[in-house]
Short mmCIF file of C-alpha atoms and ligand atoms in Angstrom, two decimals:
data_model
loop_
_atom_site.label_atom_id
_atom_site.label_comp_id
_atom_site.label_asym_id
_atom_site.label_seq_id
_atom_site.Cartn_x
_atom_site.Cartn_y
_atom_site.Cartn_z
CA MET A 1 -11.61 4.53 -24.28
CA ALA A 2 -15.23 3.40 -24.84
CA ASP A 3 -16.35 3.99 -21.26
CA LEU A 4 -14.45 7.22 -20.64
CA PRO A 5 -17.36 9.62 -21.35
CA GLU A 6 -19.61 7.63 -19.00
CA LEU A 7 -16.93 7.66 -16.30
CA TRP A 8 -16.43 11.41 -16.73
CA ASN A 9 -20.18 12.11 -16.62
CA LYS A 10 -20.51 10.02 -13.45
CA LEU A 11 -17.54 11.75 -11.81
CA SER A 12 -18.83 15.17 -12.83
CA SER A 13 -22.35 14.49 -11.59
CA THR A 14 -21.62 12.86 -8.22
CA ASP A 15 -20.41 14.58 -5.09
CA SER A 16 -17.10 13.16 -3.84
CA GLN A 17 -14.30 14.19 -1.50
CA SER A 18 -11.73 12.20 -3.46
CA LEU A 19 -8.48 13.64 -4.75
CA LEU A 20 -9.63 12.50 -8.20
CA LYS A 21 -12.71 14.73 -7.96
CA LYS A 22 -10.60 17.61 -6.68
CA HIS A 23 -7.93 17.46 -9.37
CA CYS A 24 -9.61 16.02 -12.46
CA THR A 25 -10.91 19.32 -13.78
CA GLN A 26 -12.57 19.77 -17.18
CA GLU A 27 -9.30 21.24 -18.45
CA VAL A 28 -7.28 18.22 -17.26
CA TYR A 29 -9.89 15.84 -18.68
CA ASP A 30 -9.87 17.55 -22.09
CA LYS A 31 -6.08 17.50 -22.17
CA LEU A 32 -5.73 13.78 -21.28
CA LYS A 33 -8.86 12.10 -22.69
CA ASP A 34 -7.29 11.00 -25.98
CA LYS A 35 -3.86 10.04 -24.63
CA LYS A 36 -2.63 6.44 -24.45
CA THR A 37 0.55 4.86 -23.08
CA SER A 38 2.65 2.35 -25.04
CA ASN A 39 1.07 -0.32 -22.80
CA GLY A 40 -2.38 0.82 -24.00
CA GLY A 41 -3.12 2.61 -20.72
CA THR A 42 -5.87 5.23 -20.87
CA LEU A 43 -7.35 7.98 -18.71
CA ALA A 44 -10.34 5.67 -18.20
CA ASP A 45 -7.99 3.11 -16.63
CA CYS A 46 -6.79 5.79 -14.20
CA ILE A 47 -10.17 7.22 -13.14
CA ARG A 48 -12.50 4.17 -13.35
CA SER A 49 -12.35 3.23 -9.64
CA GLY A 50 -12.88 6.73 -8.30
CA SER A 51 -15.62 7.50 -10.83
CA GLN A 52 -17.52 4.35 -9.90
CA ASN A 53 -16.84 4.78 -6.14
CA PRO A 54 -17.49 8.40 -5.13
CA GLU A 55 -16.59 7.51 -1.53
CA SER A 56 -12.96 6.94 -2.57
CA GLY A 57 -10.30 8.87 -0.72
CA VAL A 58 -7.79 8.99 -3.56
CA GLY A 59 -9.84 7.57 -6.46
CA VAL A 60 -7.12 7.39 -9.06
CA TYR A 61 -4.56 4.72 -10.01
CA ALA A 62 -1.79 4.74 -12.63
CA SER A 63 -2.68 2.63 -15.68
CA CYS A 64 0.98 1.53 -15.84
CA PRO A 65 4.37 3.00 -14.84
CA GLU A 66 4.35 5.14 -18.02
CA GLY A 67 1.00 6.48 -16.86
CA TYR A 68 2.82 8.60 -14.29
CA THR A 69 4.31 10.49 -17.25
CA VAL A 70 1.48 10.42 -19.81
CA PHE A 71 -1.22 11.34 -17.27
CA ALA A 72 1.01 13.54 -15.10
CA ASP A 73 -1.40 16.48 -15.41
CA LEU A 74 -3.81 14.50 -13.25
CA LEU A 75 -1.47 12.30 -11.20
CA ASN A 76 1.05 14.96 -10.17
CA PRO A 77 -1.43 17.22 -8.30
CA VAL A 78 -2.90 14.10 -6.63
CA ILE A 79 0.60 13.02 -5.53
CA LEU A 80 1.55 16.47 -4.15
CA ASP A 81 -1.78 16.72 -2.30
CA TYR A 82 -1.75 13.21 -0.77
CA HIS A 83 1.88 13.22 0.38
CA LYS A 84 1.71 16.90 1.51
CA ILE A 85 4.72 17.92 -0.62
CA SER A 86 5.28 21.06 -2.71
CA GLU A 87 7.46 19.54 -5.43
CA LEU A 88 7.86 16.13 -7.08
CA LYS A 89 11.05 15.20 -5.33
CA HIS A 90 11.96 12.02 -3.49
CA PRO A 91 15.16 11.23 -1.56
CA GLU A 92 17.46 8.27 -2.22
CA CYS A 93 16.45 5.08 -0.42
CA ASP A 94 17.66 5.35 3.20
CA PHE A 95 16.62 2.66 5.69
CA GLY A 96 18.73 4.26 8.45
CA ASP A 97 21.39 2.71 10.69
CA MET A 98 20.10 -0.69 11.85
CA ALA A 99 22.54 -0.57 14.79
CA ASN A 100 21.22 2.79 15.94
CA LEU A 101 17.55 3.23 15.03
CA GLY A 102 16.65 5.16 18.16
CA PHE A 103 13.56 3.06 18.88
CA GLY A 104 12.75 -0.47 20.08
CA ASP A 105 9.52 -1.88 21.48
CA LEU A 106 6.87 0.87 21.54
CA ASP A 107 4.85 -0.96 24.22
CA PRO A 108 7.15 -3.11 26.41
CA SER A 109 4.31 -3.79 28.88
CA GLY A 110 2.23 -5.32 26.08
CA GLU A 111 -0.85 -3.50 27.40
CA MET A 112 -1.81 -1.65 24.21
CA ILE A 113 -0.12 -2.85 21.04
CA VAL A 114 -1.55 -6.15 19.79
CA SER A 115 0.75 -6.43 16.77
CA THR A 116 3.15 -4.51 14.55
CA ARG A 117 3.54 -4.71 10.75
CA VAL A 118 5.75 -2.85 8.27
CA ARG A 119 5.36 -3.29 4.52
CA VAL A 120 6.67 -1.93 1.25
CA GLY A 121 5.40 -2.38 -2.31
CA ARG A 122 7.55 -3.09 -5.33
CA SER A 123 6.83 -3.31 -9.07
CA HIS A 124 8.77 -5.34 -11.62
CA ALA A 125 10.51 -2.83 -13.89
CA LYS A 126 9.20 -4.19 -17.18
CA TYR A 127 5.49 -4.80 -16.50
CA GLY A 128 2.33 -2.70 -16.44
CA PHE A 129 -0.20 -2.27 -13.65
CA PRO A 130 -3.53 -4.16 -13.37
CA PRO A 131 -5.51 -2.38 -16.11
CA THR A 132 -2.78 -3.07 -18.68
CA LEU A 133 -1.76 -6.58 -17.57
CA ASN A 134 -2.93 -9.88 -19.05
CA LYS A 135 -3.09 -13.31 -17.43
CA GLU A 136 0.17 -14.48 -18.99
CA GLN A 137 2.04 -11.46 -17.64
CA ARG A 138 0.58 -11.99 -14.15
CA VAL A 139 1.75 -15.61 -14.21
CA GLU A 140 5.18 -14.58 -15.57
CA MET A 141 5.61 -12.12 -12.71
CA GLN A 142 4.52 -14.75 -10.19
CA ASN A 143 7.21 -17.12 -11.50
CA ILE A 144 9.93 -14.43 -11.43
CA THR A 145 9.05 -13.46 -7.85
CA LYS A 146 8.69 -17.11 -6.70
CA ALA A 147 12.17 -17.94 -8.01
CA ALA A 148 13.67 -15.03 -6.07
CA LEU A 149 11.79 -16.02 -2.89
CA GLU A 150 13.00 -19.61 -3.07
CA GLY A 151 16.55 -18.36 -2.58
CA LEU A 152 15.87 -16.81 0.82
CA THR A 153 17.70 -18.36 3.78
CA GLY A 154 17.87 -18.17 7.59
CA GLU A 155 14.94 -16.44 9.31
CA LEU A 156 13.58 -15.35 5.89
CA LYS A 157 13.42 -18.92 4.51
CA GLY A 158 9.90 -19.99 3.67
CA THR A 159 7.44 -21.38 1.13
CA TYR A 160 5.36 -19.84 -1.66
CA TYR A 161 1.66 -20.80 -1.80
CA PRO A 162 -0.25 -19.95 -5.02
CA LEU A 163 -3.88 -18.96 -4.47
CA GLU A 164 -4.82 -21.31 -7.33
CA GLY A 165 -5.39 -24.61 -5.57
CA MET A 166 -5.54 -23.12 -2.05
CA THR A 167 -8.71 -24.22 -0.24
CA LYS A 168 -11.26 -21.57 0.73
CA GLU A 169 -10.83 -22.64 4.36
CA THR A 170 -7.06 -22.03 4.26
CA GLN A 171 -7.58 -18.69 2.52
CA LYS A 172 -10.14 -17.64 5.13
CA GLN A 173 -7.94 -18.67 8.05
CA LEU A 174 -4.90 -16.84 6.65
CA THR A 175 -7.02 -13.76 5.94
CA ASP A 176 -8.71 -13.82 9.36
CA ASP A 177 -5.23 -14.04 10.91
CA HIS A 178 -4.25 -10.87 8.97
CA PHE A 179 -1.65 -12.68 6.85
CA LEU A 180 -3.35 -12.99 3.45
CA PHE A 181 -5.22 -10.63 1.15
CA ASN A 182 -8.58 -11.36 -0.48
CA ASP A 183 -10.57 -10.00 -3.44
CA SER A 184 -13.09 -7.98 -1.48
CA ASP A 185 -11.85 -4.40 -1.96
CA ARG A 186 -14.43 -2.81 -4.25
CA PHE A 187 -12.11 0.08 -5.09
CA LEU A 188 -9.33 -2.22 -6.22
CA LYS A 189 -11.81 -4.43 -8.08
CA ALA A 190 -13.09 -1.42 -10.05
CA ALA A 191 -9.49 -0.57 -10.92
CA GLY A 192 -8.90 -4.00 -12.43
CA GLY A 193 -6.94 -5.29 -9.46
CA TYR A 194 -8.67 -8.67 -9.48
CA ASP A 195 -8.71 -9.34 -13.23
CA ASP A 196 -7.83 -13.00 -14.04
CA TRP A 197 -8.27 -13.82 -10.30
CA PRO A 198 -6.78 -15.99 -8.80
CA ALA A 199 -4.23 -16.61 -11.58
CA GLY A 200 -0.77 -15.27 -10.74
CA ARG A 201 -1.64 -14.53 -7.10
CA GLY A 202 -0.12 -16.06 -4.01
CA ILE A 203 1.62 -15.60 -0.68
CA PHE A 204 5.06 -16.49 0.63
CA PHE A 205 5.78 -16.79 4.31
CA ASN A 206 8.46 -18.10 6.66
CA ASP A 207 7.78 -20.78 9.27
CA ASN A 208 6.52 -18.44 12.00
CA LYS A 209 4.74 -16.07 9.57
CA THR A 210 6.80 -13.04 10.56
CA PHE A 211 8.12 -12.45 7.03
CA LEU A 212 5.58 -12.57 4.19
CA VAL A 213 5.39 -11.56 0.53
CA TRP A 214 2.16 -10.96 -1.34
CA VAL A 215 2.26 -11.59 -5.10
CA ASN A 216 0.00 -9.65 -7.47
CA GLU A 217 -2.49 -8.23 -4.99
CA GLU A 218 -2.74 -4.47 -5.52
CA ASP A 219 0.96 -4.29 -6.36
CA HIS A 220 3.23 -6.77 -8.12
CA ILE A 221 4.97 -7.43 -4.79
CA ARG A 222 4.27 -6.51 -1.17
CA ILE A 223 7.13 -7.31 1.21
CA ILE A 224 5.83 -7.61 4.79
CA SER A 225 7.33 -8.10 8.24
CA MET A 226 5.02 -8.50 11.23
CA GLN A 227 4.74 -9.97 14.70
CA LYS A 228 2.69 -9.82 17.88
CA GLY A 229 3.47 -6.98 20.28
CA GLY A 230 5.07 -3.59 19.76
CA ASP A 231 8.70 -4.34 18.86
CA LEU A 232 8.90 -2.00 15.87
CA SER A 233 12.68 -2.30 15.74
CA ALA A 234 12.66 -6.10 15.27
CA VAL A 235 9.89 -5.90 12.65
CA TYR A 236 11.64 -3.12 10.71
CA LYS A 237 15.07 -4.82 10.77
CA ARG A 238 13.55 -8.06 9.41
CA LEU A 239 11.78 -6.16 6.62
CA VAL A 240 14.94 -4.33 5.58
CA ALA A 241 16.90 -7.60 5.52
CA GLY A 242 14.23 -9.12 3.27
CA ILE A 243 14.15 -6.12 0.91
CA LYS A 244 17.94 -6.16 0.56
CA GLU A 245 17.95 -9.87 -0.28
CA LEU A 246 15.20 -9.53 -2.90
CA GLU A 247 16.69 -6.47 -4.59
CA LYS A 248 19.80 -8.56 -5.31
CA LYS A 249 17.64 -10.68 -7.64
CA LEU A 250 14.81 -8.48 -8.89
CA GLU A 251 14.75 -5.19 -10.85
CA PHE A 252 12.22 -2.79 -9.30
CA ALA A 253 10.55 0.13 -11.10
CA ARG A 254 11.73 3.44 -9.68
CA LEU A 255 11.90 7.08 -10.90
CA PRO A 256 14.20 9.70 -9.29
CA GLN A 257 11.35 12.13 -8.68
CA LEU A 258 8.75 9.55 -7.54
CA GLY A 259 10.78 6.84 -5.81
CA TYR A 260 9.52 3.27 -6.13
CA LEU A 261 6.50 3.02 -8.45
CA THR A 262 3.20 1.47 -7.34
CA PHE A 263 -0.30 1.07 -8.78
CA CYS A 264 -1.78 3.65 -6.43
CA PRO A 265 -0.10 7.09 -6.14
CA SER A 266 -0.70 7.01 -2.39
CA ASN A 267 1.94 4.28 -2.11
CA LEU A 268 4.75 5.85 -4.19
CA GLY A 269 8.19 6.78 -2.93
CA THR A 270 9.20 4.67 0.06
CA THR A 271 5.94 2.69 -0.39
CA LEU A 272 6.33 2.06 3.33
CA ARG A 273 3.38 1.60 5.66
CA ALA A 274 4.27 0.88 9.28
CA SER A 275 1.25 0.03 11.42
CA VAL A 276 0.31 -1.08 14.88
CA HIS A 277 -2.94 -2.71 15.90
CA ILE A 278 -3.41 -0.78 19.11
CA LYS A 279 -6.09 -0.59 21.84
CA ILE A 280 -7.07 3.08 22.04
CA PRO A 281 -10.75 3.20 23.02
CA LYS A 282 -10.44 6.54 24.84
CA VAL A 283 -8.46 8.43 22.17
CA ALA A 284 -10.62 6.99 19.40
CA ALA A 285 -13.73 8.25 21.18
CA MET A 286 -12.38 11.81 21.32
CA PRO A 287 -14.06 14.23 18.87
CA GLU A 288 -10.57 15.38 17.88
CA PHE A 289 -9.29 11.85 17.03
CA LYS A 290 -9.02 12.66 13.30
CA GLU A 291 -7.30 15.95 14.10
CA ILE A 292 -4.78 14.13 16.30
CA CYS A 293 -4.03 11.68 13.46
CA ASP A 294 -3.73 14.47 10.89
CA LYS A 295 -1.37 16.45 13.16
CA HIS A 296 1.02 13.47 13.28
CA ASN A 297 0.50 12.44 9.63
CA LEU A 298 -1.11 9.23 10.82
CA GLN A 299 -3.93 7.22 9.28
CA ALA A 300 -6.44 5.20 11.30
CA ARG A 301 -7.89 2.07 9.71
CA GLY A 302 -9.99 -0.83 10.91
CA ILE A 303 -8.23 -4.07 11.80
CA HIS A 304 -9.12 -6.10 8.72
CA GLY A 305 -7.59 -3.77 6.19
CA GLU A 306 -8.37 -0.46 4.59
CA HIS A 307 -12.04 0.57 4.55
CA THR A 308 -12.88 -1.82 7.43
CA GLU A 309 -14.00 -1.05 10.98
CA SER A 310 -12.17 -1.18 14.29
CA VAL A 311 -13.11 -4.00 16.63
CA GLY A 312 -13.17 -3.66 20.41
CA GLY A 313 -11.42 -0.30 20.38
CA VAL A 314 -8.45 -1.74 18.44
CA TYR A 315 -7.34 0.42 15.50
CA ASP A 316 -4.72 0.08 12.77
CA ILE A 317 -2.61 3.23 13.20
CA SER A 318 0.07 3.91 10.57
CA ASN A 319 2.07 6.59 8.80
CA LYS A 320 0.08 8.29 6.03
CA ARG A 321 2.97 9.89 4.08
CA ARG A 322 5.20 7.61 1.97
CA MET A 323 6.80 9.98 -0.53
CA GLY A 324 9.01 13.03 -0.17
CA LEU A 325 10.72 11.53 2.87
CA SER A 326 13.09 8.58 3.33
CA GLU A 327 12.25 5.16 4.73
CA ILE A 328 13.82 5.94 8.11
CA GLU A 329 12.01 9.30 8.22
CA ALA A 330 8.68 7.62 7.45
CA ILE A 331 9.07 5.04 10.20
CA GLN A 332 10.23 7.67 12.70
CA GLU A 333 7.16 9.76 11.83
CA MET A 334 4.96 6.73 12.60
CA ARG A 335 6.90 5.94 15.76
CA ARG A 336 6.57 9.50 17.11
CA GLY A 337 2.85 9.56 16.30
CA VAL A 338 2.17 6.22 17.97
CA GLU A 339 4.14 7.27 21.06
CA GLU A 340 2.00 10.44 21.26
CA ILE A 341 -1.22 8.44 20.94
CA ILE A 342 -0.06 6.03 23.67
CA LYS A 343 0.63 9.02 25.96
CA LEU A 344 -2.84 10.47 25.24
CA GLU A 345 -4.57 7.12 25.86
CA LYS A 346 -2.74 6.65 29.17
CA SER A 347 -3.55 10.17 30.36
CA ALA A 348 -7.20 10.18 29.20
P1 ADP B 401 -1.71 -2.65 3.35
O1 ADP B 401 -2.13 -1.62 2.37
O2 ADP B 401 -0.53 -2.24 4.14
O3 ADP B 401 -1.63 -4.03 2.79
P2 ADP B 401 -4.28 -3.13 4.58
O4 ADP B 401 -4.95 -2.09 5.39
O5 ADP B 401 -4.85 -3.53 3.27
O6 ADP B 401 -2.78 -2.70 4.50
O7 ADP B 401 -4.13 -4.46 5.50
C1 ADP B 401 -3.65 -5.64 4.92
C2 ADP B 401 -3.72 -6.75 5.94
O8 ADP B 401 -2.70 -6.51 6.93
C3 ADP B 401 -5.04 -6.79 6.70
O9 ADP B 401 -5.39 -8.15 6.89
C4 ADP B 401 -4.72 -6.19 8.04
O10 ADP B 401 -5.52 -6.75 9.05
C5 ADP B 401 -3.27 -6.58 8.21
N1 ADP B 401 -2.53 -5.66 9.09
C6 ADP B 401 -2.21 -4.37 8.83
N2 ADP B 401 -1.53 -3.85 9.87
C7 ADP B 401 -1.42 -4.84 10.80
C8 ADP B 401 -0.83 -4.94 12.09
N3 ADP B 401 -0.18 -3.91 12.66
N4 ADP B 401 -0.91 -6.13 12.74
C9 ADP B 401 -1.53 -7.18 12.19
N5 ADP B 401 -2.11 -7.16 10.97
C10 ADP B 401 -2.05 -6.00 10.29
N1 DAR B 402 -9.34 2.69 -2.18
C1 DAR B 402 -8.74 3.79 -2.90
C2 DAR B 402 -7.20 3.80 -2.69
C3 DAR B 402 -6.74 4.51 -1.45
C4 DAR B 402 -5.31 4.21 -1.08
N2 DAR B 402 -5.18 2.78 -0.67
C5 DAR B 402 -4.67 1.86 -1.48
N3 DAR B 402 -4.05 2.14 -2.57
N4 DAR B 402 -4.77 0.59 -1.10
C6 DAR B 402 -9.38 5.10 -2.48
O1 DAR B 402 -9.29 6.00 -3.26
O2 DAR B 402 -9.94 5.16 -1.41
#
């Protein structure tokens, strides 16, 4: 709690467009400042990143799963605002009918979509989030996840590579190839996401790197399916198969009203982000590019991850909403938005 007054003074005195700034009013601050979760989570743990980084978009993280209850007076309005929902309600998990998805390859000609990726986040039911974790717990979670991954077969079969002992060259190559995460996100760093780095961190992937699992990056687990080109159907089906195999062995944190729990409230619910790296130099140059994305509930990112720049007119376009809709609804929302952007680029 020591640094909370400093964090509050900094947040109060700096201009920011973050959801933290918008919703952490004096009244909310006064109500929550002395609260603590059974994991030792504090309001400072929740607001540290956004207070220290005024340029944050969201700015707030949950100290631990219980933080979504203890600090609900701050987190709930942030959740409703980010996911554009009017009540804290999330549907049962519904991946849709794999035999009848209603979409396939979004760019059969291969002219525009460089690659397609769909990911979800999962949290082990009995562990905290970065600010309330210690090194032993991070390593315990790594071992639990690794054991589950080693049981995967067929196309999903692969190998787990701990970051501890991985050469810098290998890390750089995997990161440059968009497969691996690094410790360069200043927002996540401020939130405690890299504490004890690189202990407990690692990556699993199958032989052709189309099915990957990140361990203890921002979330306890990120389950990822990706491949070159625009075949969203193949990528999604592989992801769902991987999720279903892993949920046979692991217990994931989930609340009826919030869906699957994640460190950042922007990832709650389905936790699903479906993205294409797509060449859209004309649409991206339009003054109304942001408006087009907002209209379709899309988010544009650079190609090396959040808070990075596009390169050569290639953007990471993905669904923005993850909660208050089902998995199949989220991926259909992305699919419709990407199809609209492709139409606009071709007609520009
Ligand atoms: P997330 O929150 O889904 O992990 P980030 O924006 O942090 O997404 O990106 C994580 C990594 O995934 C980055 O290296 C990024 O380049 C890569 N990535 C995201 N979408 C795609 C895609 N469609 N094709 C290839 N790589 C991608
Ligand atoms: N960087 C923080 C988090 C935004 C959502 N992205 C996550 N969780 N990776 C921000 O407030 O901008």
